[in-house]
Amino acid sequence: MSTWRWKTWAVLSVLILLAGSVPAQAQRPTIRVGAIVPLTGAAGVSGQFMQRGYQLALDDVNRTGVLGRQVELIIENDRGDPPTGAAAYVKLVTRDEVIAVLGGLQSSVSIAVAAQARQRPVLMAWTGAAAVIVEQALADAEWFFHYHPWQYHNADSTYRFIRSAGARTIFLAYEDGPFGASAVDEARAFARQYGLTIVAAEPFRTGSPDLTPLLTKARGSDADVFLFVGFDQDVVPMATQARQVGYSPKMILGSPPSWPVGFERLPAGNYISGVALWTPENPARASRDFVRRYRERFREEPTSYWAPLAYTNLVTVADAIRRAGSTELGALIRAMRATDYDGPIGMKLTFKRSIYGRNQGFTRLIGFQWQNGKQVVVWPEEIAGGRLLYPAPFGR
């Protein structure tokens, strides 16, 4: 066969293959999965980061498809409202007939969703909820896989980070919902374990425009660390009003689900510390690749760990379906339990038993400090990319 005939035959063969395979995949019914996230409300910023993480994951998953089919992701906005979240679960399972429900962020919504899930179980690959009451509610659920650390994991990481800085005393401020309440329940016990003393624990209403009475009281305590547990919308008022009342403890440490977009440009935010599952400064190769692709696609910084966590969520569920070779629930559970994934979070994801639950993923947070617009990882030492400035040079 002459060269040009061979090339023509090869090109035609590829075209025939494409003409046969692409329509065949497109014509087959999609594999439907649902996700429940707060696109609006107190944690809306985090939910929007999740949505973008899912978009990146869906691109990757559908590049090759799963079991010869495309994956269709149906995202429902729970608005941070428990009844809305519960209704979204029922819709996804009964009307949309999804094979798995992903997402989840706030504990209050997760409690409501859990009640519906027990009545209509499907594979539940849940990213959010740190409150242990959610873990207890689904303790015997073989089909419940939890990605985010539980509150006792968060507490252990937080107080170990504070102790490593050399601090001794803490003023704890917490939002008055299930998220904040779970953070204060066993706080003193965890703090004592690391030689720390919580001198006061004060609640605040999330979204409150005036936090100066709380901050003035904290200033009077003279504690080394001001630790606040709240949502995204509380972060900027906490940082700016601390400056307004002249409050400069050795460390201000926050643990919101996400930091507001543009926080890196807030002068009052410089040198505030945080604990999180991930930051964009994570040096792992998969993390760097994720950050690059996120910037190219969305033209913004992925300042929230909820974006790579959502990406991890969908990719690992799709991989489990692929390995199961089926969408049958029992096969999916067995495949999810065999998950062994090195992704953008920078820590390997496997599922093991936790105190109450059967399938727990990540169990550790990292410590960072905002330094000149970057979330510099400062703890633990083995992955630190910089040094913690302690005492923080707030106005010093």
mmCIF file of C-alpha atoms in Angstrom:
data_model
loop_
_atom_site.group_PDB
_atom_site.id
_atom_site.type_symbol
_atom_site.label_atom_id
_atom_site.label_comp_id
_atom_site.label_asym_id
_atom_site.label_seq_id
_atom_site.Cartn_x
_atom_site.Cartn_y
_atom_site.Cartn_z
ATOM 1 C CA MET A 1 0.000 0.000 0.000
ATOM 2 C CA SER A 2 1.420 3.406 -0.954
ATOM 3 C CA THR A 3 2.134 5.943 1.768
ATOM 4 C CA TRP A 4 -0.737 8.290 0.882
ATOM 5 C CA ARG A 5 -3.220 5.406 0.694
ATOM 6 C CA TRP A 6 -2.067 4.135 4.068
ATOM 7 C CA LYS A 7 -2.519 7.580 5.620
ATOM 8 C CA THR A 8 -5.955 7.976 4.040
ATOM 9 C CA TRP A 9 -7.010 4.577 5.366
ATOM 10 C CA ALA A 10 -5.749 5.471 8.860
ATOM 11 C CA VAL A 11 -7.629 8.789 8.926
ATOM 12 C CA LEU A 12 -10.841 7.149 7.717
ATOM 13 C CA SER A 13 -10.483 4.449 10.358
ATOM 14 C CA VAL A 14 -10.211 7.038 13.116
ATOM 15 C CA LEU A 15 -13.212 8.942 11.764
ATOM 16 C CA ILE A 16 -15.253 5.727 11.616
ATOM 17 C CA LEU A 17 -14.302 4.902 15.201
ATOM 18 C CA LEU A 18 -15.198 8.385 16.394
ATOM 19 C CA ALA A 19 -18.461 8.352 14.479
ATOM 20 C CA GLY A 20 -19.339 5.068 16.096
ATOM 21 C CA SER A 21 -18.200 5.639 19.677
ATOM 22 C CA VAL A 22 -19.103 9.238 20.518
ATOM 23 C CA PRO A 23 -22.760 9.072 19.531
ATOM 24 C CA ALA A 24 -23.051 5.678 21.236
ATOM 25 C CA GLN A 25 -21.822 7.161 24.537
ATOM 26 C CA ALA A 26 -23.937 10.259 24.079
ATOM 27 C CA GLN A 27 -27.073 8.219 23.368
ATOM 28 C CA ARG A 28 -26.762 6.072 26.465
ATOM 29 C CA PRO A 29 -28.535 7.385 29.573
ATOM 30 C CA THR A 30 -26.334 9.422 31.862
ATOM 31 C CA ILE A 31 -25.287 8.292 35.314
ATOM 32 C CA ARG A 32 -26.971 10.785 37.589
ATOM 33 C CA VAL A 33 -25.430 11.954 40.833
ATOM 34 C CA GLY A 34 -26.663 14.807 42.991
ATOM 35 C CA ALA A 35 -24.895 17.361 45.174
ATOM 36 C CA ILE A 36 -26.342 19.503 47.953
ATOM 37 C CA VAL A 37 -24.366 22.695 48.601
ATOM 38 C CA PRO A 38 -25.087 26.171 50.013
ATOM 39 C CA LEU A 39 -24.722 28.513 47.034
ATOM 40 C CA THR A 40 -26.233 31.344 49.095
ATOM 41 C CA GLY A 41 -26.510 32.105 52.807
ATOM 42 C CA ALA A 42 -23.904 32.192 55.561
ATOM 43 C CA ALA A 43 -21.663 29.599 53.877
ATOM 44 C CA GLY A 44 -22.484 30.654 50.304
ATOM 45 C CA VAL A 45 -18.883 31.530 49.486
ATOM 46 C CA SER A 46 -17.781 28.004 50.370
ATOM 47 C CA GLY A 47 -20.626 26.511 48.332
ATOM 48 C CA GLN A 48 -19.637 28.520 45.282
ATOM 49 C CA PHE A 49 -16.060 27.263 45.592
ATOM 50 C CA MET A 50 -17.499 23.743 45.757
ATOM 51 C CA GLN A 51 -19.540 24.307 42.609
ATOM 52 C CA ARG A 52 -16.425 25.335 40.696
ATOM 53 C CA GLY A 53 -14.494 22.342 42.053
ATOM 54 C CA TYR A 54 -17.276 20.052 40.812
ATOM 55 C CA GLN A 55 -17.149 21.688 37.364
ATOM 56 C CA LEU A 56 -13.442 20.907 37.042
ATOM 57 C CA ALA A 57 -14.013 17.338 38.215
ATOM 58 C CA LEU A 58 -16.912 16.806 35.816
ATOM 59 C CA ASP A 59 -14.705 17.889 32.912
ATOM 60 C CA ASP A 60 -12.152 15.260 33.877
ATOM 61 C CA VAL A 61 -14.659 12.488 34.566
ATOM 62 C CA ASN A 62 -16.570 12.956 31.328
ATOM 63 C CA ARG A 63 -13.431 13.144 29.202
ATOM 64 C CA THR A 64 -13.474 9.339 29.194
ATOM 65 C CA GLY A 65 -16.892 8.679 30.740
ATOM 66 C CA VAL A 66 -17.823 6.044 33.314
ATOM 67 C CA LEU A 67 -19.045 2.585 32.296
ATOM 68 C CA GLY A 68 -19.382 3.939 28.752
ATOM 69 C CA ARG A 69 -21.722 6.708 29.895
ATOM 70 C CA GLN A 70 -21.520 10.392 30.778
ATOM 71 C CA VAL A 71 -21.957 11.521 34.377
ATOM 72 C CA GLU A 72 -24.656 14.128 35.001
ATOM 73 C CA LEU A 73 -24.263 16.192 38.172
ATOM 74 C CA ILE A 74 -27.403 17.844 39.562
ATOM 75 C CA ILE A 75 -26.543 20.552 42.100
ATOM 76 C CA GLU A 76 -29.145 21.720 44.603
ATOM 77 C CA ASN A 77 -28.755 24.927 46.653
ATOM 78 C CA ASP A 78 -29.632 24.256 50.310
ATOM 79 C CA ARG A 79 -29.188 27.988 51.158
ATOM 80 C CA GLY A 80 -27.864 26.922 54.546
ATOM 81 C CA ASP A 81 -31.444 26.095 55.493
ATOM 82 C CA PRO A 82 -32.111 22.619 57.017
ATOM 83 C CA PRO A 83 -35.647 22.093 55.579
ATOM 84 C CA THR A 84 -34.396 23.138 52.127
ATOM 85 C CA GLY A 85 -31.514 20.674 52.381
ATOM 86 C CA ALA A 86 -33.846 17.852 53.428
ATOM 87 C CA ALA A 87 -36.235 18.621 50.534
ATOM 88 C CA ALA A 88 -33.292 18.678 48.120
ATOM 89 C CA TYR A 89 -32.266 15.163 49.205
ATOM 90 C CA VAL A 90 -35.794 13.825 48.682
ATOM 91 C CA LYS A 91 -35.997 15.441 45.225
ATOM 92 C CA LEU A 92 -32.635 14.070 44.134
ATOM 93 C CA VAL A 93 -33.402 10.523 45.247
ATOM 94 C CA THR A 94 -37.094 10.213 44.285
ATOM 95 C CA ARG A 95 -37.555 12.477 41.252
ATOM 96 C CA ASP A 96 -34.074 12.687 39.734
ATOM 97 C CA GLU A 97 -33.263 9.059 40.684
ATOM 98 C CA VAL A 98 -29.600 9.768 41.422
ATOM 99 C CA ILE A 99 -27.397 6.865 42.470
ATOM 100 C CA ALA A 100 -25.381 8.957 44.921
ATOM 101 C CA VAL A 101 -25.713 12.192 46.850
ATOM 102 C CA LEU A 102 -22.551 14.250 47.280
ATOM 103 C CA GLY A 103 -21.734 17.595 48.868
ATOM 104 C CA GLY A 104 -22.841 18.873 52.221
ATOM 105 C CA LEU A 105 -21.255 21.615 54.267
ATOM 106 C CA GLN A 106 -23.126 22.897 57.312
ATOM 107 C CA SER A 107 -23.854 20.589 60.222
ATOM 108 C CA SER A 108 -27.357 21.999 60.763
ATOM 109 C CA VAL A 109 -28.323 21.077 57.187
ATOM 110 C CA SER A 110 -26.579 17.711 57.413
ATOM 111 C CA ILE A 111 -28.663 16.762 60.454
ATOM 112 C CA ALA A 112 -31.847 17.361 58.462
ATOM 113 C CA VAL A 113 -30.514 15.520 55.414
ATOM 114 C CA ALA A 114 -29.446 12.555 57.560
ATOM 115 C CA ALA A 115 -33.028 12.010 58.713
ATOM 116 C CA GLN A 116 -34.185 11.706 55.092
ATOM 117 C CA ALA A 117 -31.190 9.605 54.082
ATOM 118 C CA ARG A 118 -32.012 6.966 56.673
ATOM 119 C CA GLN A 119 -35.448 6.529 55.067
ATOM 120 C CA ARG A 120 -34.186 6.536 51.447
ATOM 121 C CA PRO A 121 -30.533 5.422 51.492
ATOM 122 C CA VAL A 122 -28.290 5.764 48.467
ATOM 123 C CA LEU A 123 -24.513 6.152 48.403
ATOM 124 C CA MET A 124 -23.892 9.322 50.448
ATOM 125 C CA ALA A 125 -20.423 10.780 49.845
ATOM 126 C CA TRP A 126 -20.528 13.717 52.226
ATOM 127 C CA THR A 127 -17.937 16.475 52.243
ATOM 128 C CA GLY A 128 -19.179 18.584 55.117
ATOM 129 C CA ALA A 129 -20.482 18.597 58.677
ATOM 130 C CA ALA A 130 -17.998 18.525 61.513
ATOM 131 C CA ALA A 131 -20.531 18.219 64.346
ATOM 132 C CA VAL A 132 -20.320 14.823 65.997
ATOM 133 C CA ILE A 133 -24.123 14.654 66.254
ATOM 134 C CA VAL A 134 -24.148 14.010 62.482
ATOM 135 C CA GLU A 135 -21.629 11.196 62.871
ATOM 136 C CA GLN A 136 -23.732 9.674 65.660
ATOM 137 C CA ALA A 137 -26.932 9.969 63.599
ATOM 138 C CA LEU A 138 -25.367 7.915 60.790
ATOM 139 C CA ALA A 139 -23.115 5.712 62.909
ATOM 140 C CA ASP A 140 -24.389 2.409 61.520
ATOM 141 C CA ALA A 141 -24.870 3.588 57.923
ATOM 142 C CA GLU A 142 -22.673 1.469 55.656
ATOM 143 C CA TRP A 143 -23.530 3.794 52.754
ATOM 144 C CA PHE A 144 -22.309 6.992 54.460
ATOM 145 C CA PHE A 145 -18.768 8.135 53.538
ATOM 146 C CA HIS A 146 -17.497 11.264 55.270
ATOM 147 C CA TYR A 147 -14.619 13.272 53.758
ATOM 148 C CA HIS A 148 -14.152 16.246 56.132
ATOM 149 C CA PRO A 149 -12.533 15.770 59.570
ATOM 150 C CA TRP A 150 -14.978 15.617 62.489
ATOM 151 C CA GLN A 151 -14.909 18.297 65.159
ATOM 152 C CA TYR A 152 -12.631 16.278 67.454
ATOM 153 C CA HIS A 153 -10.133 16.002 64.577
ATOM 154 C CA ASN A 154 -10.388 19.770 64.057
ATOM 155 C CA ALA A 155 -9.912 20.424 67.762
ATOM 156 C CA ASP A 156 -6.895 18.158 68.015
ATOM 157 C CA SER A 157 -5.193 19.904 65.064
ATOM 158 C CA THR A 158 -6.137 23.388 66.286
ATOM 159 C CA TYR A 159 -4.815 23.012 69.826
ATOM 160 C CA ARG A 160 -1.679 21.210 68.711
ATOM 161 C CA PHE A 161 -0.983 24.113 66.331
ATOM 162 C CA ILE A 162 -1.548 26.689 69.100
ATOM 163 C CA ARG A 163 0.709 24.792 71.490
ATOM 164 C CA SER A 164 3.459 24.545 68.888
ATOM 165 C CA ALA A 165 3.493 28.361 68.711
ATOM 166 C CA GLY A 166 4.289 28.601 72.424
ATOM 167 C CA ALA A 167 0.927 30.025 73.566
ATOM 168 C CA ARG A 168 -0.600 29.217 76.943
ATOM 169 C CA THR A 169 -4.000 30.911 77.160
ATOM 170 C CA ILE A 170 -6.961 31.214 74.762
ATOM 171 C CA PHE A 171 -10.106 33.325 74.466
ATOM 172 C CA LEU A 172 -12.608 31.264 72.452
ATOM 173 C CA ALA A 173 -15.405 32.970 70.492
ATOM 174 C CA TYR A 174 -17.903 30.728 68.692
ATOM 175 C CA GLU A 175 -20.991 31.210 66.560
ATOM 176 C CA ASP A 176 -24.124 30.072 68.377
ATOM 177 C CA GLY A 177 -25.258 27.367 65.886
ATOM 178 C CA PRO A 178 -24.396 23.633 65.782
ATOM 179 C CA PHE A 179 -21.033 24.352 64.108
ATOM 180 C CA GLY A 180 -19.850 26.654 66.878
ATOM 181 C CA ALA A 181 -21.491 24.681 69.660
ATOM 182 C CA SER A 182 -19.687 21.512 68.612
ATOM 183 C CA ALA A 183 -16.400 23.430 68.730
ATOM 184 C CA VAL A 184 -16.889 24.446 72.350
ATOM 185 C CA ASP A 185 -18.297 21.179 73.734
ATOM 186 C CA GLU A 186 -14.975 19.484 74.400
ATOM 187 C CA ALA A 187 -12.660 22.445 73.860
ATOM 188 C CA ARG A 188 -11.341 22.675 77.410
ATOM 189 C CA ALA A 189 -10.506 18.983 77.515
ATOM 190 C CA PHE A 190 -8.569 19.182 74.246
ATOM 191 C CA ALA A 191 -6.805 22.369 75.356
ATOM 192 C CA ARG A 192 -5.750 20.810 78.679
ATOM 193 C CA GLN A 193 -4.326 17.858 76.779
ATOM 194 C CA TYR A 194 -1.799 20.256 75.225
ATOM 195 C CA GLY A 195 -1.140 22.337 78.355
ATOM 196 C CA LEU A 196 -3.448 25.192 77.290
ATOM 197 C CA THR A 197 -6.088 27.072 79.269
ATOM 198 C CA ILE A 198 -9.279 28.526 77.795
ATOM 199 C CA VAL A 199 -9.839 31.593 79.932
ATOM 200 C CA ALA A 200 -13.287 32.340 78.466
ATOM 201 C CA ALA A 201 -15.693 30.959 75.851
ATOM 202 C CA GLU A 202 -18.223 33.445 74.461
ATOM 203 C CA PRO A 203 -20.889 32.901 71.763
ATOM 204 C CA PHE A 204 -21.755 35.362 69.008
ATOM 205 C CA ARG A 205 -24.493 35.423 66.375
ATOM 206 C CA THR A 206 -23.121 34.716 62.908
ATOM 207 C CA GLY A 207 -23.633 37.674 60.585
ATOM 208 C CA SER A 208 -23.706 40.141 63.472
ATOM 209 C CA PRO A 209 -22.606 43.602 62.197
ATOM 210 C CA ASP A 210 -21.167 44.700 65.552
ATOM 211 C CA LEU A 211 -18.640 42.415 67.233
ATOM 212 C CA THR A 212 -16.887 45.156 69.203
ATOM 213 C CA PRO A 213 -18.406 44.207 72.604
ATOM 214 C CA LEU A 214 -17.078 40.652 72.147
ATOM 215 C CA LEU A 215 -13.661 41.870 70.993
ATOM 216 C CA THR A 216 -13.404 44.400 73.812
ATOM 217 C CA LYS A 217 -14.120 41.645 76.319
ATOM 218 C CA ALA A 218 -11.471 39.437 74.682
ATOM 219 C CA ARG A 219 -8.951 42.287 74.878
ATOM 220 C CA GLY A 220 -9.598 42.548 78.599
ATOM 221 C CA SER A 221 -8.847 38.841 79.098
ATOM 222 C CA ASP A 222 -5.204 39.326 78.034
ATOM 223 C CA ALA A 223 -5.191 35.803 76.561
ATOM 224 C CA ASP A 224 -2.333 34.869 74.219
ATOM 225 C CA VAL A 225 -4.685 33.678 71.472
ATOM 226 C CA PHE A 226 -8.063 34.885 70.223
ATOM 227 C CA LEU A 227 -9.668 31.827 68.578
ATOM 228 C CA PHE A 228 -12.893 32.351 66.658
ATOM 229 C CA VAL A 229 -15.125 29.683 65.158
ATOM 230 C CA GLY A 230 -17.600 31.212 62.712
ATOM 231 C CA PHE A 231 -18.641 31.394 59.074
ATOM 232 C CA ASP A 232 -17.224 33.198 56.053
ATOM 233 C CA GLN A 233 -19.280 36.347 56.621
ATOM 234 C CA ASP A 234 -17.896 36.773 60.156
ATOM 235 C CA VAL A 235 -14.248 36.916 59.100
ATOM 236 C CA VAL A 236 -13.935 40.462 57.745
ATOM 237 C CA PRO A 237 -15.892 42.101 60.621
ATOM 238 C CA MET A 238 -13.793 40.130 63.118
ATOM 239 C CA ALA A 239 -10.512 41.279 61.532
ATOM 240 C CA THR A 240 -11.418 44.922 60.948
ATOM 241 C CA GLN A 241 -13.223 45.505 64.255
ATOM 242 C CA ALA A 242 -10.334 43.953 66.204
ATOM 243 C CA ARG A 243 -8.191 46.776 64.802
ATOM 244 C CA GLN A 244 -10.849 49.340 65.607
ATOM 245 C CA VAL A 245 -10.848 48.412 69.298
ATOM 246 C CA GLY A 246 -7.054 48.133 69.400
ATOM 247 C CA TYR A 247 -7.060 44.398 70.045
ATOM 248 C CA SER A 248 -3.653 42.831 69.276
ATOM 249 C CA PRO A 249 -3.194 39.441 70.971
ATOM 250 C CA LYS A 250 -0.172 37.338 70.117
ATOM 251 C CA MET A 251 -2.289 35.303 67.700
ATOM 252 C CA ILE A 252 -5.714 35.698 66.095
ATOM 253 C CA LEU A 253 -6.753 32.299 64.786
ATOM 254 C CA GLY A 254 -9.877 31.624 62.716
ATOM 255 C CA SER A 255 -11.403 28.423 61.420
ATOM 256 C CA PRO A 256 -14.225 29.437 59.054
ATOM 257 C CA PRO A 257 -15.258 26.998 56.307
ATOM 258 C CA SER A 258 -13.778 29.492 53.815
ATOM 259 C CA TRP A 259 -12.036 32.833 53.798
ATOM 260 C CA PRO A 260 -13.910 35.511 51.834
ATOM 261 C CA VAL A 261 -12.819 36.211 48.267
ATOM 262 C CA GLY A 262 -10.426 39.171 48.365
ATOM 263 C CA PHE A 263 -9.439 38.628 52.009
ATOM 264 C CA GLU A 264 -5.821 38.496 50.865
ATOM 265 C CA ARG A 265 -6.062 42.215 50.029
ATOM 266 C CA LEU A 266 -7.509 43.249 53.413
ATOM 267 C CA PRO A 267 -4.795 45.069 55.425
ATOM 268 C CA ALA A 268 -6.467 44.100 58.703
ATOM 269 C CA GLY A 269 -6.214 40.454 57.666
ATOM 270 C CA ASN A 270 -2.433 40.378 57.518
ATOM 271 C CA TYR A 271 -0.859 37.997 60.087
ATOM 272 C CA ILE A 272 -4.169 36.407 61.057
ATOM 273 C CA SER A 273 -3.725 32.635 61.309
ATOM 274 C CA GLY A 274 -6.051 29.837 60.325
ATOM 275 C CA VAL A 275 -6.523 26.093 60.266
ATOM 276 C CA ALA A 276 -7.829 24.399 57.145
ATOM 277 C CA LEU A 277 -7.729 21.178 55.206
ATOM 278 C CA TRP A 278 -5.702 22.803 52.414
ATOM 279 C CA THR A 279 -4.320 26.087 51.114
ATOM 280 C CA PRO A 280 -3.255 27.097 47.574
ATOM 281 C CA GLU A 281 0.342 27.133 48.811
ATOM 282 C CA ASN A 282 0.271 23.348 49.268
ATOM 283 C CA PRO A 283 3.435 22.089 47.521
ATOM 284 C CA ALA A 284 2.026 18.694 46.396
ATOM 285 C CA ARG A 285 2.179 18.244 42.612
ATOM 286 C CA ALA A 286 -1.543 17.447 42.254
ATOM 287 C CA SER A 287 -2.352 20.540 44.314
ATOM 288 C CA ARG A 288 -0.212 22.806 42.155
ATOM 289 C CA ASP A 289 -1.841 21.380 39.039
ATOM 290 C CA PHE A 290 -5.306 21.971 40.505
ATOM 291 C CA VAL A 291 -4.480 25.596 41.391
ATOM 292 C CA ARG A 292 -3.161 26.245 37.871
ATOM 293 C CA ARG A 293 -6.242 24.784 36.201
ATOM 294 C CA TYR A 294 -8.592 26.588 38.596
ATOM 295 C CA ARG A 295 -6.959 29.964 37.863
ATOM 296 C CA GLU A 296 -7.107 29.355 34.095
ATOM 297 C CA ARG A 297 -10.758 28.311 34.156
ATOM 298 C CA PHE A 298 -12.244 30.787 36.652
ATOM 299 C CA ARG A 299 -9.778 33.724 36.637
ATOM 300 C CA GLU A 300 -9.603 33.885 40.431
ATOM 301 C CA GLU A 301 -7.614 32.427 43.311
ATOM 302 C CA PRO A 302 -8.914 29.181 44.868
ATOM 303 C CA THR A 303 -8.582 30.495 48.419
ATOM 304 C CA SER A 304 -10.955 27.892 49.879
ATOM 305 C CA TYR A 305 -10.236 24.227 50.477
ATOM 306 C CA TRP A 306 -13.831 23.458 49.542
ATOM 307 C CA ALA A 307 -12.913 23.675 45.847
ATOM 308 C CA PRO A 308 -10.307 20.858 45.866
ATOM 309 C CA LEU A 309 -12.423 18.926 48.365
ATOM 310 C CA ALA A 310 -15.426 18.992 46.011
ATOM 311 C CA TYR A 311 -13.150 17.989 43.140
ATOM 312 C CA THR A 312 -11.901 15.051 45.221
ATOM 313 C CA ASN A 313 -15.476 14.170 46.146
ATOM 314 C CA LEU A 314 -16.763 13.727 42.584
ATOM 315 C CA VAL A 315 -13.607 12.170 41.151
ATOM 316 C CA THR A 316 -13.454 9.483 43.838
ATOM 317 C CA VAL A 317 -17.149 8.629 43.498
ATOM 318 C CA ALA A 318 -16.767 8.350 39.711
ATOM 319 C CA ASP A 319 -13.716 6.160 40.204
ATOM 320 C CA ALA A 320 -15.642 3.940 42.607
ATOM 321 C CA ILE A 321 -18.428 3.500 40.036
ATOM 322 C CA ARG A 322 -15.819 2.613 37.434
ATOM 323 C CA ARG A 323 -14.132 0.059 39.693
ATOM 324 C CA ALA A 324 -17.457 -1.373 40.857
ATOM 325 C CA GLY A 325 -18.493 -1.909 37.233
ATOM 326 C CA SER A 326 -22.025 -1.226 38.400
ATOM 327 C CA THR A 327 -24.257 1.366 40.034
ATOM 328 C CA GLU A 328 -25.679 -1.177 42.497
ATOM 329 C CA LEU A 329 -25.373 0.168 46.071
ATOM 330 C CA GLY A 330 -23.559 -2.820 47.588
ATOM 331 C CA ALA A 331 -20.936 -2.804 44.837
ATOM 332 C CA LEU A 332 -20.475 0.954 45.237
ATOM 333 C CA ILE A 333 -19.933 0.643 48.995
ATOM 334 C CA ARG A 334 -17.254 -2.025 48.491
ATOM 335 C CA ALA A 335 -15.512 0.099 45.839
ATOM 336 C CA MET A 336 -15.637 3.257 47.978
ATOM 337 C CA ARG A 337 -14.021 1.378 50.868
ATOM 338 C CA ALA A 338 -11.129 0.495 48.576
ATOM 339 C CA THR A 339 -10.494 4.178 47.746
ATOM 340 C CA ASP A 340 -6.802 5.066 47.746
ATOM 341 C CA TYR A 341 -6.475 8.503 46.197
ATOM 342 C CA ASP A 342 -3.637 11.030 46.050
ATOM 343 C CA GLY A 343 -5.307 14.192 44.836
ATOM 344 C CA PRO A 344 -5.146 17.979 45.146
ATOM 345 C CA ILE A 345 -5.690 18.034 48.931
ATOM 346 C CA GLY A 346 -2.113 16.765 49.260
ATOM 347 C CA MET A 347 -2.996 13.996 51.734
ATOM 348 C CA LYS A 348 -3.915 10.471 50.697
ATOM 349 C CA LEU A 349 -7.635 9.728 50.946
ATOM 350 C CA THR A 350 -8.687 6.346 52.313
ATOM 351 C CA PHE A 351 -11.733 5.474 54.418
ATOM 352 C CA LYS A 352 -11.450 3.968 57.889
ATOM 353 C CA ARG A 353 -13.604 3.699 60.990
ATOM 354 C CA SER A 354 -13.824 6.762 63.241
ATOM 355 C CA ILE A 355 -15.187 6.960 66.799
ATOM 356 C CA TYR A 356 -18.789 6.411 65.662
ATOM 357 C CA GLY A 357 -18.746 6.233 61.878
ATOM 358 C CA ARG A 358 -17.783 3.423 59.550
ATOM 359 C CA ASN A 359 -16.154 5.334 56.696
ATOM 360 C CA GLN A 360 -14.054 8.372 57.608
ATOM 361 C CA GLY A 361 -11.715 10.120 55.166
ATOM 362 C CA PHE A 362 -9.453 13.013 56.191
ATOM 363 C CA THR A 363 -8.562 13.427 59.866
ATOM 364 C CA ARG A 364 -6.101 16.331 60.025
ATOM 365 C CA LEU A 365 -5.956 20.068 59.380
ATOM 366 C CA ILE A 366 -2.924 22.234 58.662
ATOM 367 C CA GLY A 367 -1.992 25.594 60.208
ATOM 368 C CA PHE A 368 -1.278 28.696 58.112
ATOM 369 C CA GLN A 369 -0.805 32.431 58.503
ATOM 370 C CA TRP A 370 -1.825 35.210 56.120
ATOM 371 C CA GLN A 371 1.444 36.891 55.184
ATOM 372 C CA ASN A 372 1.316 39.659 52.569
ATOM 373 C CA GLY A 373 -1.652 38.170 50.728
ATOM 374 C CA LYS A 374 -0.615 34.508 50.864
ATOM 375 C CA GLN A 375 -1.811 31.633 53.064
ATOM 376 C CA VAL A 376 1.654 30.490 54.119
ATOM 377 C CA VAL A 377 1.610 26.979 55.567
ATOM 378 C CA VAL A 378 3.438 27.133 58.919
ATOM 379 C CA TRP A 379 2.386 23.865 60.593
ATOM 380 C CA PRO A 380 3.073 20.965 60.753
ATOM 381 C CA GLU A 381 6.776 21.460 60.292
ATOM 382 C CA GLU A 382 7.204 18.682 57.693
ATOM 383 C CA ILE A 383 5.047 20.512 55.141
ATOM 384 C CA ALA A 384 5.603 24.119 56.276
ATOM 385 C CA GLY A 385 6.478 26.592 53.547
ATOM 386 C CA GLY A 386 7.301 29.449 55.930
ATOM 387 C CA ARG A 387 7.704 30.500 59.561
ATOM 388 C CA LEU A 388 4.869 31.492 61.882
ATOM 389 C CA LEU A 389 5.252 35.088 63.080
ATOM 390 C CA TYR A 390 4.469 34.800 66.782
ATOM 391 C CA PRO A 391 3.687 37.147 68.384
ATOM 392 C CA ALA A 392 1.972 38.415 65.247
ATOM 393 C CA PRO A 393 3.191 41.939 64.411
ATOM 394 C CA PHE A 394 -0.295 43.498 64.572
ATOM 395 C CA GLY A 395 0.613 47.188 64.781
ATOM 396 C CA ARG A 396 3.843 46.341 66.553
#
